[in-house]
């Protein structure tokens, strides 16, 4: 069979077998509605609460501070719209960054159309925010600071603890989208001063379509999904029991093995970065050299189109992603790469390779072997590259 190498773990992860096994009975055998008072319902109610407890423990949170949602995007929507609506009498100003996931950015843009004001903080060349700029952006009517824990494209990890302190000093609610960080960084919501946090199961070897919002006790937030009394009246809808059970199992596995996971991924990441930057001329790393996710490699290969790279890599079985949003029908380069100061041209040559638990050293070496000749071949067809070479 043709070799296949999956290096797109930031897009989604395969579900672990232990997770699937744990979920299966809840589709047909243990199928009750958790709201029913009979035994079919009750046993599912306790399965949900068990999961909630497991996840809470991995975050040093309380069980009753975990609220399940239909994914990371819903959790982001809830955090932002929910606070905006709860605190509209206090103020209508929100602070976020230019490099957030679209679930945060587009929610903020929606609120801007509805009378709210949003400050989008800049980031430096590594993708880090400036804490002084954050302090300067705070106003008497600021109700929420929403800053992602780790970036999904370039892997940069923000100074979350320092942001938590600033938010607290100013009595502002602090939300973080930790979808990429969870399972890759040790998170203690109390130590970090986080009030609201979004997580998603399918980025940590769990099922798709399930996420959660951590809500610190006492945080003012309105529901956005109205209906039944599920999730302590804060998120209506019959619970996705198999997915919740799977999320719990995936969290447990991720948290037990986190030290090994981090050191294995960091080793493979640095092997890939070094291999590619040594073998290919005109390549540089995007994001911070050390304050970055253990499994994230994002590089710019100059004088090449990321899209043609993706196609060539796909032909040799390597699956990864690029920094331009051509898939969505537009030719706009990623807002994250623009925010760290790249030109359109350079940003188009970006490649994101994200490593996970099933990546082997062989996989990494295969990429280091396959990519350089592909780059060489594509560059031969690039008029720009001809000029550069001629100039040398
Ligand atoms: C994947 C992702 C999301 C969206 O989560 P879904 O569960 O896919 O809705 C949000 N934020 C970040 C940073 C992500 O990587």
mmCIF file of C-alpha atoms and ligand atoms in Angstrom:
data_model
loop_
_atom_site.group_PDB
_atom_site.id
_atom_site.type_symbol
_atom_site.label_atom_id
_atom_site.label_comp_id
_atom_site.label_asym_id
_atom_site.label_seq_id
_atom_site.Cartn_x
_atom_site.Cartn_y
_atom_site.Cartn_z
ATOM 1 C CA UNK A 1 0.000 0.000 0.000
ATOM 2 C CA UNK A 2 1.105 3.541 -0.688
ATOM 3 C CA UNK A 3 2.690 5.305 2.269
ATOM 4 C CA UNK A 4 0.374 7.759 3.977
ATOM 5 C CA UNK A 5 1.579 10.329 6.481
ATOM 6 C CA UNK A 6 -0.988 12.419 8.348
ATOM 7 C CA UNK A 7 0.448 15.720 9.543
ATOM 8 C CA UNK A 8 -2.722 17.711 10.088
ATOM 9 C CA UNK A 9 -3.447 17.031 13.767
ATOM 10 C CA UNK A 10 -4.424 20.675 14.327
ATOM 11 C CA UNK A 11 -7.311 20.210 11.890
ATOM 12 C CA UNK A 12 -8.530 17.097 13.647
ATOM 13 C CA UNK A 13 -7.220 13.909 15.271
ATOM 14 C CA UNK A 14 -8.202 10.272 14.832
ATOM 15 C CA UNK A 15 -10.244 8.946 17.732
ATOM 16 C CA UNK A 16 -8.354 6.583 20.033
ATOM 17 C CA UNK A 17 -9.615 3.017 20.238
ATOM 18 C CA UNK A 18 -10.139 3.251 24.024
ATOM 19 C CA UNK A 19 -12.331 6.294 23.405
ATOM 20 C CA UNK A 20 -14.457 4.522 20.799
ATOM 21 C CA UNK A 21 -14.819 1.433 23.012
ATOM 22 C CA UNK A 22 -16.026 3.579 25.878
ATOM 23 C CA UNK A 23 -18.596 5.296 23.642
ATOM 24 C CA UNK A 24 -20.107 2.326 21.816
ATOM 25 C CA UNK A 25 -22.568 1.037 24.449
ATOM 26 C CA UNK A 26 -24.112 4.495 24.689
ATOM 27 C CA UNK A 27 -25.417 4.342 21.122
ATOM 28 C CA UNK A 28 -27.722 1.342 21.560
ATOM 29 C CA UNK A 29 -27.505 -0.458 24.904
ATOM 30 C CA UNK A 30 -27.319 2.443 27.327
ATOM 31 C CA UNK A 31 -29.398 4.797 25.231
ATOM 32 C CA UNK A 32 -31.707 6.532 27.718
ATOM 33 C CA UNK A 33 -32.435 10.241 27.820
ATOM 34 C CA UNK A 34 -30.453 11.627 30.778
ATOM 35 C CA UNK A 35 -33.446 13.778 31.747
ATOM 36 C CA UNK A 36 -35.717 10.748 32.234
ATOM 37 C CA UNK A 37 -36.258 9.708 35.807
ATOM 38 C CA UNK A 38 -36.281 5.954 35.124
ATOM 39 C CA UNK A 39 -33.168 3.834 35.324
ATOM 40 C CA UNK A 40 -32.391 4.163 31.567
ATOM 41 C CA UNK A 41 -32.160 7.905 32.061
ATOM 42 C CA UNK A 42 -30.455 7.912 35.427
ATOM 43 C CA UNK A 43 -27.536 5.768 34.346
ATOM 44 C CA UNK A 44 -26.835 8.156 31.495
ATOM 45 C CA UNK A 45 -27.096 11.172 33.756
ATOM 46 C CA UNK A 46 -24.405 9.654 35.920
ATOM 47 C CA UNK A 47 -22.255 8.809 32.880
ATOM 48 C CA UNK A 48 -22.351 12.506 31.931
ATOM 49 C CA UNK A 49 -21.466 13.618 35.408
ATOM 50 C CA UNK A 50 -18.605 11.146 35.568
ATOM 51 C CA UNK A 51 -17.202 12.632 32.376
ATOM 52 C CA UNK A 52 -17.673 16.137 33.703
ATOM 53 C CA UNK A 53 -15.763 15.179 36.836
ATOM 54 C CA UNK A 54 -12.861 13.620 34.930
ATOM 55 C CA UNK A 55 -12.470 16.679 32.714
ATOM 56 C CA UNK A 56 -12.806 19.146 35.611
ATOM 57 C CA UNK A 57 -10.002 17.362 37.435
ATOM 58 C CA UNK A 58 -7.626 17.731 34.460
ATOM 59 C CA UNK A 59 -8.161 21.516 34.631
ATOM 60 C CA UNK A 60 -8.181 21.925 38.412
ATOM 61 C CA UNK A 61 -11.765 23.159 37.961
ATOM 62 C CA UNK A 62 -14.932 22.167 39.827
ATOM 63 C CA UNK A 63 -17.265 19.628 38.265
ATOM 64 C CA UNK A 64 -20.110 22.131 38.201
ATOM 65 C CA UNK A 65 -18.020 24.617 36.213
ATOM 66 C CA UNK A 66 -17.978 22.394 33.087
ATOM 67 C CA UNK A 67 -20.765 22.915 30.493
ATOM 68 C CA UNK A 68 -20.891 20.699 27.416
ATOM 69 C CA UNK A 69 -21.507 22.255 23.989
ATOM 70 C CA UNK A 70 -21.694 21.115 20.379
ATOM 71 C CA UNK A 71 -17.977 21.869 19.870
ATOM 72 C CA UNK A 72 -15.281 24.497 20.226
ATOM 73 C CA UNK A 73 -17.030 26.962 17.927
ATOM 74 C CA UNK A 74 -20.197 26.918 19.996
ATOM 75 C CA UNK A 75 -18.190 27.394 23.195
ATOM 76 C CA UNK A 76 -16.479 30.477 21.686
ATOM 77 C CA UNK A 77 -19.830 31.873 20.529
ATOM 78 C CA UNK A 78 -21.345 31.278 23.929
ATOM 79 C CA UNK A 79 -18.491 32.895 25.856
ATOM 80 C CA UNK A 80 -18.551 36.070 23.781
ATOM 81 C CA UNK A 81 -22.269 36.512 23.064
ATOM 82 C CA UNK A 82 -23.180 35.277 26.528
ATOM 83 C CA UNK A 83 -21.022 37.856 28.320
ATOM 84 C CA UNK A 84 -21.975 40.598 25.846
ATOM 85 C CA UNK A 85 -25.608 40.008 26.643
ATOM 86 C CA UNK A 86 -25.185 39.603 30.414
ATOM 87 C CA UNK A 87 -23.088 42.765 30.807
ATOM 88 C CA UNK A 88 -24.589 45.075 28.181
ATOM 89 C CA UNK A 89 -25.587 47.566 30.884
ATOM 90 C CA UNK A 90 -22.036 47.724 32.214
ATOM 91 C CA UNK A 91 -20.454 48.265 28.792
ATOM 92 C CA UNK A 92 -20.152 47.208 25.192
ATOM 93 C CA UNK A 93 -16.406 47.018 24.653
ATOM 94 C CA UNK A 94 -14.533 43.773 24.015
ATOM 95 C CA UNK A 95 -10.800 43.192 23.591
ATOM 96 C CA UNK A 96 -9.469 40.344 21.472
ATOM 97 C CA UNK A 97 -6.572 39.803 19.040
ATOM 98 C CA UNK A 98 -6.070 39.814 15.298
ATOM 99 C CA UNK A 99 -5.043 36.155 15.252
ATOM 100 C CA UNK A 100 -8.049 34.467 16.865
ATOM 101 C CA UNK A 101 -9.871 31.507 15.343
ATOM 102 C CA UNK A 102 -12.778 32.542 13.128
ATOM 103 C CA UNK A 103 -15.212 31.291 15.775
ATOM 104 C CA UNK A 104 -14.023 34.225 17.909
ATOM 105 C CA UNK A 105 -13.336 36.788 15.170
ATOM 106 C CA UNK A 106 -16.603 36.345 13.317
ATOM 107 C CA UNK A 107 -18.559 36.394 16.585
ATOM 108 C CA UNK A 108 -16.891 39.697 17.476
ATOM 109 C CA UNK A 109 -17.660 41.084 14.006
ATOM 110 C CA UNK A 110 -21.278 40.052 14.464
ATOM 111 C CA UNK A 111 -21.406 41.944 17.760
ATOM 112 C CA UNK A 112 -19.856 45.016 16.121
ATOM 113 C CA UNK A 113 -22.847 45.082 13.770
ATOM 114 C CA UNK A 114 -25.051 45.054 16.841
ATOM 115 C CA UNK A 115 -23.711 48.035 18.728
ATOM 116 C CA UNK A 116 -20.622 46.606 20.423
ATOM 117 C CA UNK A 117 -17.075 47.890 19.999
ATOM 118 C CA UNK A 118 -14.147 45.535 19.602
ATOM 119 C CA UNK A 119 -10.412 46.225 19.889
ATOM 120 C CA UNK A 120 -8.282 43.751 17.935
ATOM 121 C CA UNK A 121 -4.807 43.663 19.492
ATOM 122 C CA UNK A 122 -1.745 43.420 17.271
ATOM 123 C CA UNK A 123 0.832 40.687 17.609
ATOM 124 C CA UNK A 124 4.584 40.833 17.036
ATOM 125 C CA UNK A 125 6.546 38.864 14.428
ATOM 126 C CA UNK A 126 6.264 35.738 16.597
ATOM 127 C CA UNK A 127 2.514 36.068 17.093
ATOM 128 C CA UNK A 128 2.734 37.295 20.692
ATOM 129 C CA UNK A 129 0.519 40.063 22.038
ATOM 130 C CA UNK A 130 2.027 43.050 23.861
ATOM 131 C CA UNK A 131 0.810 43.215 27.475
ATOM 132 C CA UNK A 132 1.267 47.008 27.547
ATOM 133 C CA UNK A 133 -0.974 47.338 24.485
ATOM 134 C CA UNK A 134 -3.551 45.189 26.264
ATOM 135 C CA UNK A 135 -3.448 47.418 29.379
ATOM 136 C CA UNK A 136 -3.757 50.534 27.231
ATOM 137 C CA UNK A 137 -6.797 49.104 25.435
ATOM 138 C CA UNK A 138 -8.800 48.641 28.640
ATOM 139 C CA UNK A 139 -11.628 51.153 29.134
ATOM 140 C CA UNK A 140 -14.263 51.643 31.833
ATOM 141 C CA UNK A 141 -16.795 49.947 29.537
ATOM 142 C CA UNK A 142 -14.621 46.907 28.721
ATOM 143 C CA UNK A 143 -16.558 43.781 29.635
ATOM 144 C CA UNK A 144 -14.504 40.950 28.150
ATOM 145 C CA UNK A 145 -10.961 40.030 27.167
ATOM 146 C CA UNK A 146 -10.899 37.063 24.784
ATOM 147 C CA UNK A 147 -7.396 35.885 23.886
ATOM 148 C CA UNK A 148 -6.573 32.438 22.567
ATOM 149 C CA UNK A 149 -4.243 30.179 24.559
ATOM 150 C CA UNK A 150 -2.341 28.799 21.573
ATOM 151 C CA UNK A 151 -2.728 29.653 17.917
ATOM 152 C CA UNK A 152 -3.996 26.964 15.566
ATOM 153 C CA UNK A 153 -1.874 28.068 12.614
ATOM 154 C CA UNK A 154 1.515 29.135 13.947
ATOM 155 C CA UNK A 155 1.347 27.451 17.371
ATOM 156 C CA UNK A 156 2.327 30.512 19.424
ATOM 157 C CA UNK A 157 1.416 30.255 23.122
ATOM 158 C CA UNK A 158 0.313 33.540 24.725
ATOM 159 C CA UNK A 159 1.302 34.753 28.232
ATOM 160 C CA UNK A 160 -2.016 33.544 29.670
ATOM 161 C CA UNK A 161 -1.130 33.945 33.336
ATOM 162 C CA UNK A 162 -0.094 37.583 32.848
ATOM 163 C CA UNK A 163 -3.291 38.285 30.887
ATOM 164 C CA UNK A 164 -5.296 36.689 33.707
ATOM 165 C CA UNK A 165 -3.674 39.044 36.233
ATOM 166 C CA UNK A 166 -4.426 42.123 34.114
ATOM 167 C CA UNK A 167 -8.050 41.046 33.617
ATOM 168 C CA UNK A 168 -8.506 40.443 37.323
ATOM 169 C CA UNK A 169 -6.916 43.753 38.370
ATOM 170 C CA UNK A 170 -9.390 45.517 36.098
ATOM 171 C CA UNK A 171 -12.362 43.381 37.061
ATOM 172 C CA UNK A 172 -12.877 42.166 33.488
ATOM 173 C CA UNK A 173 -13.957 38.655 32.492
ATOM 174 C CA UNK A 174 -11.169 36.678 30.797
ATOM 175 C CA UNK A 175 -12.072 34.103 28.134
ATOM 176 C CA UNK A 176 -9.514 31.940 26.367
ATOM 177 C CA UNK A 177 -9.972 29.621 23.400
ATOM 178 C CA UNK A 178 -7.792 26.722 24.549
ATOM 179 C CA UNK A 179 -8.907 24.254 21.871
ATOM 180 C CA UNK A 180 -5.354 23.813 20.577
ATOM 181 C CA UNK A 181 -3.647 24.071 23.953
ATOM 182 C CA UNK A 182 -5.645 21.421 25.786
ATOM 183 C CA UNK A 183 -3.729 18.156 25.871
ATOM 184 C CA UNK A 184 -0.574 19.933 24.709
ATOM 185 C CA UNK A 185 -0.009 22.350 27.607
ATOM 186 C CA UNK A 186 -0.766 21.764 31.290
ATOM 187 C CA UNK A 187 -3.749 23.984 32.145
ATOM 188 C CA UNK A 188 -4.768 24.996 35.665
ATOM 189 C CA UNK A 189 -7.659 27.465 35.415
ATOM 190 C CA UNK A 190 -7.039 28.821 38.918
ATOM 191 C CA UNK A 191 -3.331 29.356 38.582
ATOM 192 C CA UNK A 192 -3.898 31.051 35.222
ATOM 193 C CA UNK A 193 -6.836 33.220 36.317
ATOM 194 C CA UNK A 194 -9.122 32.020 33.520
ATOM 195 C CA UNK A 195 -12.871 32.781 33.860
ATOM 196 C CA UNK A 196 -14.145 31.171 30.658
ATOM 197 C CA UNK A 197 -12.422 28.610 28.469
ATOM 198 C CA UNK A 198 -13.427 26.793 25.273
ATOM 199 C CA UNK A 199 -12.316 23.216 24.576
ATOM 200 C CA UNK A 200 -13.109 20.708 21.841
ATOM 201 C CA UNK A 201 -12.859 16.901 21.923
ATOM 202 C CA UNK A 202 -11.851 16.173 18.328
ATOM 203 C CA UNK A 203 -8.535 17.972 18.728
ATOM 204 C CA UNK A 204 -7.544 15.582 21.552
ATOM 205 C CA UNK A 205 -8.391 12.191 19.970
ATOM 206 C CA UNK A 206 -12.054 12.387 20.945
ATOM 207 C CA UNK A 207 -15.224 12.609 18.830
ATOM 208 C CA UNK A 208 -16.243 15.556 16.662
ATOM 209 C CA UNK A 209 -19.228 17.715 17.543
ATOM 210 C CA UNK A 210 -18.613 17.923 21.276
ATOM 211 C CA UNK A 211 -16.869 20.654 23.230
ATOM 212 C CA UNK A 212 -17.285 22.517 26.450
ATOM 213 C CA UNK A 213 -17.224 25.914 28.047
ATOM 214 C CA UNK A 214 -15.538 26.165 31.420
ATOM 215 C CA UNK A 215 -17.421 28.828 33.405
ATOM 216 C CA UNK A 216 -15.802 29.957 36.644
ATOM 217 C CA UNK A 217 -18.380 30.009 39.417
ATOM 218 C CA UNK A 218 -19.949 33.485 39.657
ATOM 219 C CA UNK A 219 -19.070 34.604 36.101
ATOM 220 C CA UNK A 220 -21.912 36.580 34.541
ATOM 221 C CA UNK A 221 -23.000 34.933 31.306
ATOM 222 C CA UNK A 222 -26.313 34.350 29.532
ATOM 223 C CA UNK A 223 -27.227 31.167 27.666
ATOM 224 C CA UNK A 224 -27.343 31.264 23.868
ATOM 225 C CA UNK A 225 -29.207 27.991 23.291
ATOM 226 C CA UNK A 226 -32.653 28.183 24.880
ATOM 227 C CA UNK A 227 -34.989 25.292 25.575
ATOM 228 C CA UNK A 228 -34.910 22.512 28.153
ATOM 229 C CA UNK A 229 -33.188 22.536 31.522
ATOM 230 C CA UNK A 230 -30.082 20.567 30.532
ATOM 231 C CA UNK A 231 -26.601 21.608 31.691
ATOM 232 C CA UNK A 232 -28.076 23.246 34.763
ATOM 233 C CA UNK A 233 -30.402 25.396 32.641
ATOM 234 C CA UNK A 234 -27.536 26.971 30.741
ATOM 235 C CA UNK A 235 -27.363 24.962 27.520
ATOM 236 C CA UNK A 236 -30.557 23.368 26.273
ATOM 237 C CA UNK A 237 -30.788 20.206 24.202
ATOM 238 C CA UNK A 238 -30.698 16.477 24.932
ATOM 239 C CA UNK A 239 -27.102 15.683 25.781
ATOM 240 C CA UNK A 240 -24.878 13.905 23.259
ATOM 241 C CA UNK A 241 -24.131 11.157 25.745
ATOM 242 C CA UNK A 242 -21.767 8.967 23.655
ATOM 243 C CA UNK A 243 -19.725 12.026 22.687
ATOM 244 C CA UNK A 244 -19.598 13.330 26.251
ATOM 245 C CA UNK A 245 -18.417 9.937 27.464
ATOM 246 C CA UNK A 246 -15.807 9.883 24.680
ATOM 247 C CA UNK A 247 -14.658 13.404 25.576
ATOM 248 C CA UNK A 248 -14.173 12.293 29.186
ATOM 249 C CA UNK A 249 -12.101 9.290 28.155
ATOM 250 C CA UNK A 250 -9.996 11.330 25.712
ATOM 251 C CA UNK A 251 -9.322 13.921 28.455
ATOM 252 C CA UNK A 252 -8.290 11.258 30.898
ATOM 253 C CA UNK A 253 -5.839 9.695 28.444
ATOM 254 C CA UNK A 254 -4.470 13.090 27.390
ATOM 255 C CA UNK A 255 -3.918 14.264 30.919
ATOM 256 C CA UNK A 256 -2.291 11.042 32.161
ATOM 257 C CA UNK A 257 0.211 10.972 29.320
ATOM 258 C CA UNK A 258 0.815 14.685 28.898
ATOM 259 C CA UNK A 259 4.498 14.815 29.898
ATOM 260 C CA UNK A 260 5.469 12.017 27.495
ATOM 261 C CA UNK A 261 3.246 13.443 24.788
ATOM 262 C CA UNK A 262 4.901 16.866 25.055
ATOM 263 C CA UNK A 263 8.440 15.516 24.995
ATOM 264 C CA UNK A 264 7.793 13.126 22.092
ATOM 265 C CA UNK A 265 6.075 15.777 19.966
ATOM 266 C CA UNK A 266 8.676 18.430 20.764
ATOM 267 C CA UNK A 267 11.434 16.077 19.655
ATOM 268 C CA UNK A 268 9.699 15.255 16.365
ATOM 269 C CA UNK A 269 8.780 18.901 15.793
ATOM 270 C CA UNK A 270 12.347 20.103 16.173
ATOM 271 C CA UNK A 271 13.644 17.254 14.012
ATOM 272 C CA UNK A 272 11.245 18.328 11.259
ATOM 273 C CA UNK A 273 12.036 22.036 11.586
ATOM 274 C CA UNK A 274 15.775 21.422 11.527
ATOM 275 C CA UNK A 275 15.595 18.909 8.685
ATOM 276 C CA UNK A 276 13.552 21.182 6.451
ATOM 277 C CA UNK A 277 15.392 24.422 7.177
ATOM 278 C CA UNK A 278 18.749 22.706 6.598
ATOM 279 C CA UNK A 279 17.767 21.019 3.346
ATOM 280 C CA UNK A 280 15.720 23.727 1.648
ATOM 281 C CA UNK A 281 17.073 27.199 0.883
ATOM 282 C CA UNK A 282 14.859 30.270 1.460
ATOM 283 C CA UNK A 283 12.763 28.700 4.203
ATOM 284 C CA UNK A 284 11.887 30.218 7.556
ATOM 285 C CA UNK A 285 9.838 29.248 10.591
ATOM 286 C CA UNK A 286 6.642 31.106 11.455
ATOM 287 C CA UNK A 287 5.666 31.567 15.092
ATOM 288 C CA UNK A 288 7.831 31.577 18.197
ATOM 289 C CA UNK A 289 10.862 29.250 18.348
ATOM 290 C CA UNK A 290 10.090 28.015 21.879
ATOM 291 C CA UNK A 291 6.734 29.437 23.051
ATOM 292 C CA UNK A 292 4.922 27.175 20.607
ATOM 293 C CA UNK A 293 2.764 24.071 20.602
ATOM 294 C CA UNK A 294 4.828 20.882 20.809
ATOM 295 C CA UNK A 295 3.350 19.508 17.570
ATOM 296 C CA UNK A 296 3.298 22.642 15.404
ATOM 297 C CA UNK A 297 5.562 23.305 12.438
ATOM 298 C CA UNK A 298 4.669 26.271 10.245
ATOM 299 C CA UNK A 299 7.149 27.338 7.605
ATOM 300 C CA UNK A 300 7.264 29.678 4.666
ATOM 301 C CA UNK A 301 8.888 28.305 1.574
ATOM 302 C CA UNK A 302 9.613 31.337 -0.526
ATOM 303 C CA UNK A 303 8.973 31.575 -4.277
ATOM 304 C CA UNK A 304 6.352 28.826 -4.165
ATOM 305 C CA UNK A 305 2.560 28.580 -3.956
ATOM 306 C CA UNK A 306 1.405 26.715 -0.863
ATOM 307 C CA UNK A 307 -1.500 25.218 -2.797
ATOM 308 C CA UNK A 308 0.704 23.547 -5.398
ATOM 309 C CA UNK A 309 2.908 22.253 -2.587
ATOM 310 C CA UNK A 310 -0.128 20.695 -0.905
ATOM 311 C CA UNK A 311 -1.115 18.916 -4.104
ATOM 312 C CA UNK A 312 2.394 17.579 -4.723
ATOM 313 C CA UNK A 313 2.684 16.422 -1.125
ATOM 314 C CA UNK A 314 -0.713 14.739 -1.331
ATOM 315 C CA UNK A 315 0.539 12.757 -4.323
ATOM 316 C CA UNK A 316 3.280 11.227 -2.182
ATOM 317 C CA UNK A 317 0.814 10.573 0.639
ATOM 318 C CA UNK A 318 1.678 13.502 2.917
ATOM 319 C CA UNK A 319 -1.365 15.313 4.338
ATOM 320 C CA UNK A 320 -0.873 18.805 5.773
ATOM 321 C CA UNK A 321 -2.287 22.273 5.261
ATOM 322 C CA UNK A 322 -1.289 25.668 3.900
ATOM 323 C CA UNK A 323 -1.746 29.181 5.151
ATOM 324 C CA UNK A 324 -3.988 30.482 2.439
ATOM 325 C CA UNK A 325 -7.711 30.075 2.458
ATOM 326 C CA UNK A 326 -8.076 28.990 -1.165
ATOM 327 C CA UNK A 327 -10.240 26.083 -0.080
ATOM 328 C CA UNK A 328 -12.922 28.541 0.913
ATOM 329 C CA UNK A 329 -12.904 29.953 -2.600
ATOM 330 C CA UNK A 330 -10.930 33.072 -1.767
ATOM 331 C CA UNK A 331 -7.284 33.795 -2.440
ATOM 332 C CA UNK A 332 -6.786 35.739 0.771
ATOM 333 C CA UNK A 333 -3.785 34.613 2.739
ATOM 334 C CA UNK A 334 -4.348 33.724 6.366
ATOM 335 C CA UNK A 335 -5.188 36.604 8.703
ATOM 336 C CA UNK A 336 -2.668 35.161 11.166
ATOM 337 C CA UNK A 337 0.238 35.296 8.711
ATOM 338 C CA UNK A 338 -0.782 38.836 7.745
ATOM 339 C CA UNK A 339 -0.849 39.848 11.417
ATOM 340 C CA UNK A 340 2.725 38.643 12.007
ATOM 341 C CA UNK A 341 3.790 40.927 9.177
ATOM 342 C CA UNK A 342 4.268 38.645 6.179
ATOM 343 C CA UNK A 343 3.582 39.922 2.675
ATOM 344 C CA UNK A 344 0.810 38.269 0.638
ATOM 345 C CA UNK A 345 3.416 36.743 -1.602
ATOM 346 C CA UNK A 346 5.445 35.117 1.152
ATOM 347 C CA UNK A 347 2.351 34.034 3.099
ATOM 348 C CA UNK A 348 1.163 32.092 0.054
ATOM 349 C CA UNK A 349 4.165 29.809 0.378
ATOM 350 C CA UNK A 350 3.304 28.711 3.900
ATOM 351 C CA UNK A 351 2.898 25.149 5.034
ATOM 352 C CA UNK A 352 1.517 23.868 8.342
ATOM 353 C CA UNK A 353 2.571 20.392 9.411
ATOM 354 C CA UNK A 354 1.105 19.333 12.732
ATOM 355 C CA UNK A 355 2.359 16.284 14.602
ATOM 356 C CA UNK A 356 0.432 13.990 16.917
ATOM 357 C CA UNK A 357 0.454 10.768 18.901
ATOM 358 C CA UNK A 358 0.572 8.479 15.872
ATOM 359 C CA UNK A 359 3.434 10.289 14.143
ATOM 360 C CA UNK A 360 6.679 8.309 13.985
ATOM 361 C CA UNK A 361 10.258 9.364 13.411
ATOM 362 C CA UNK A 362 10.001 7.524 10.078
ATOM 363 C CA UNK A 363 7.109 9.784 9.060
ATOM 364 C CA UNK A 364 9.184 12.867 9.838
ATOM 365 C CA UNK A 365 12.173 11.545 7.909
ATOM 366 C CA UNK A 366 9.917 10.702 4.975
ATOM 367 C CA UNK A 367 8.811 14.352 4.795
ATOM 368 C CA UNK A 368 12.398 15.577 5.099
ATOM 369 C CA UNK A 369 13.263 13.284 2.181
ATOM 370 C CA UNK A 370 10.214 14.040 -0.024
ATOM 371 C CA UNK A 371 9.765 17.791 0.376
ATOM 372 C CA UNK A 372 13.122 19.211 -0.874
ATOM 373 C CA UNK A 373 12.903 17.733 -4.423
ATOM 374 C CA UNK A 374 9.259 18.849 -4.697
ATOM 375 C CA UNK A 375 10.270 22.377 -3.719
ATOM 376 C CA UNK A 376 13.135 22.313 -6.197
ATOM 377 C CA UNK A 377 10.835 21.167 -9.005
ATOM 378 C CA UNK A 378 8.141 23.780 -8.256
ATOM 379 C CA UNK A 379 10.738 26.517 -8.000
ATOM 380 C CA UNK A 380 12.084 25.625 -11.435
ATOM 381 C CA UNK A 381 8.693 26.740 -12.760
ATOM 382 C CA UNK A 382 8.702 29.984 -10.794
ATOM 383 C CA UNK A 383 9.770 33.102 -12.693
ATOM 384 C CA UNK A 384 10.402 34.806 -9.345
ATOM 385 C CA UNK A 385 12.875 32.183 -8.275
ATOM 386 C CA UNK A 386 14.722 32.501 -11.575
ATOM 387 C CA UNK A 387 15.225 36.206 -10.830
ATOM 388 C CA UNK A 388 16.481 35.518 -7.319
ATOM 389 C CA UNK A 389 18.938 32.913 -8.538
ATOM 390 C CA UNK A 390 20.077 35.163 -11.351
ATOM 391 C CA UNK A 391 20.699 37.932 -8.871
ATOM 392 C CA UNK A 392 22.963 35.768 -6.748
HETATM 393 C C1 LIG B 1 -10.698 23.619 15.954
HETATM 394 C C2 LIG B 1 -10.718 24.924 16.659
HETATM 395 C C3 LIG B 1 -11.931 25.527 17.032
HETATM 396 C C4 LIG B 1 -13.275 24.976 16.630
HETATM 397 O O1 LIG B 1 -13.606 23.811 17.321
HETATM 398 P P1 LIG B 1 -14.775 22.873 16.706
HETATM 399 O O2 LIG B 1 -14.982 21.838 17.760
HETATM 400 O O3 LIG B 1 -14.191 22.311 15.444
HETATM 401 O O4 LIG B 1 -15.946 23.730 16.490
HETATM 402 C C5 LIG B 1 -11.888 26.710 17.730
HETATM 403 N N1 LIG B 1 -10.721 27.273 18.057
HETATM 404 C C6 LIG B 1 -9.535 26.735 17.730
HETATM 405 C C7 LIG B 1 -8.275 27.399 18.151
HETATM 406 C C8 LIG B 1 -9.498 25.539 17.005
HETATM 407 O O5 LIG B 1 -8.330 25.029 16.671
#
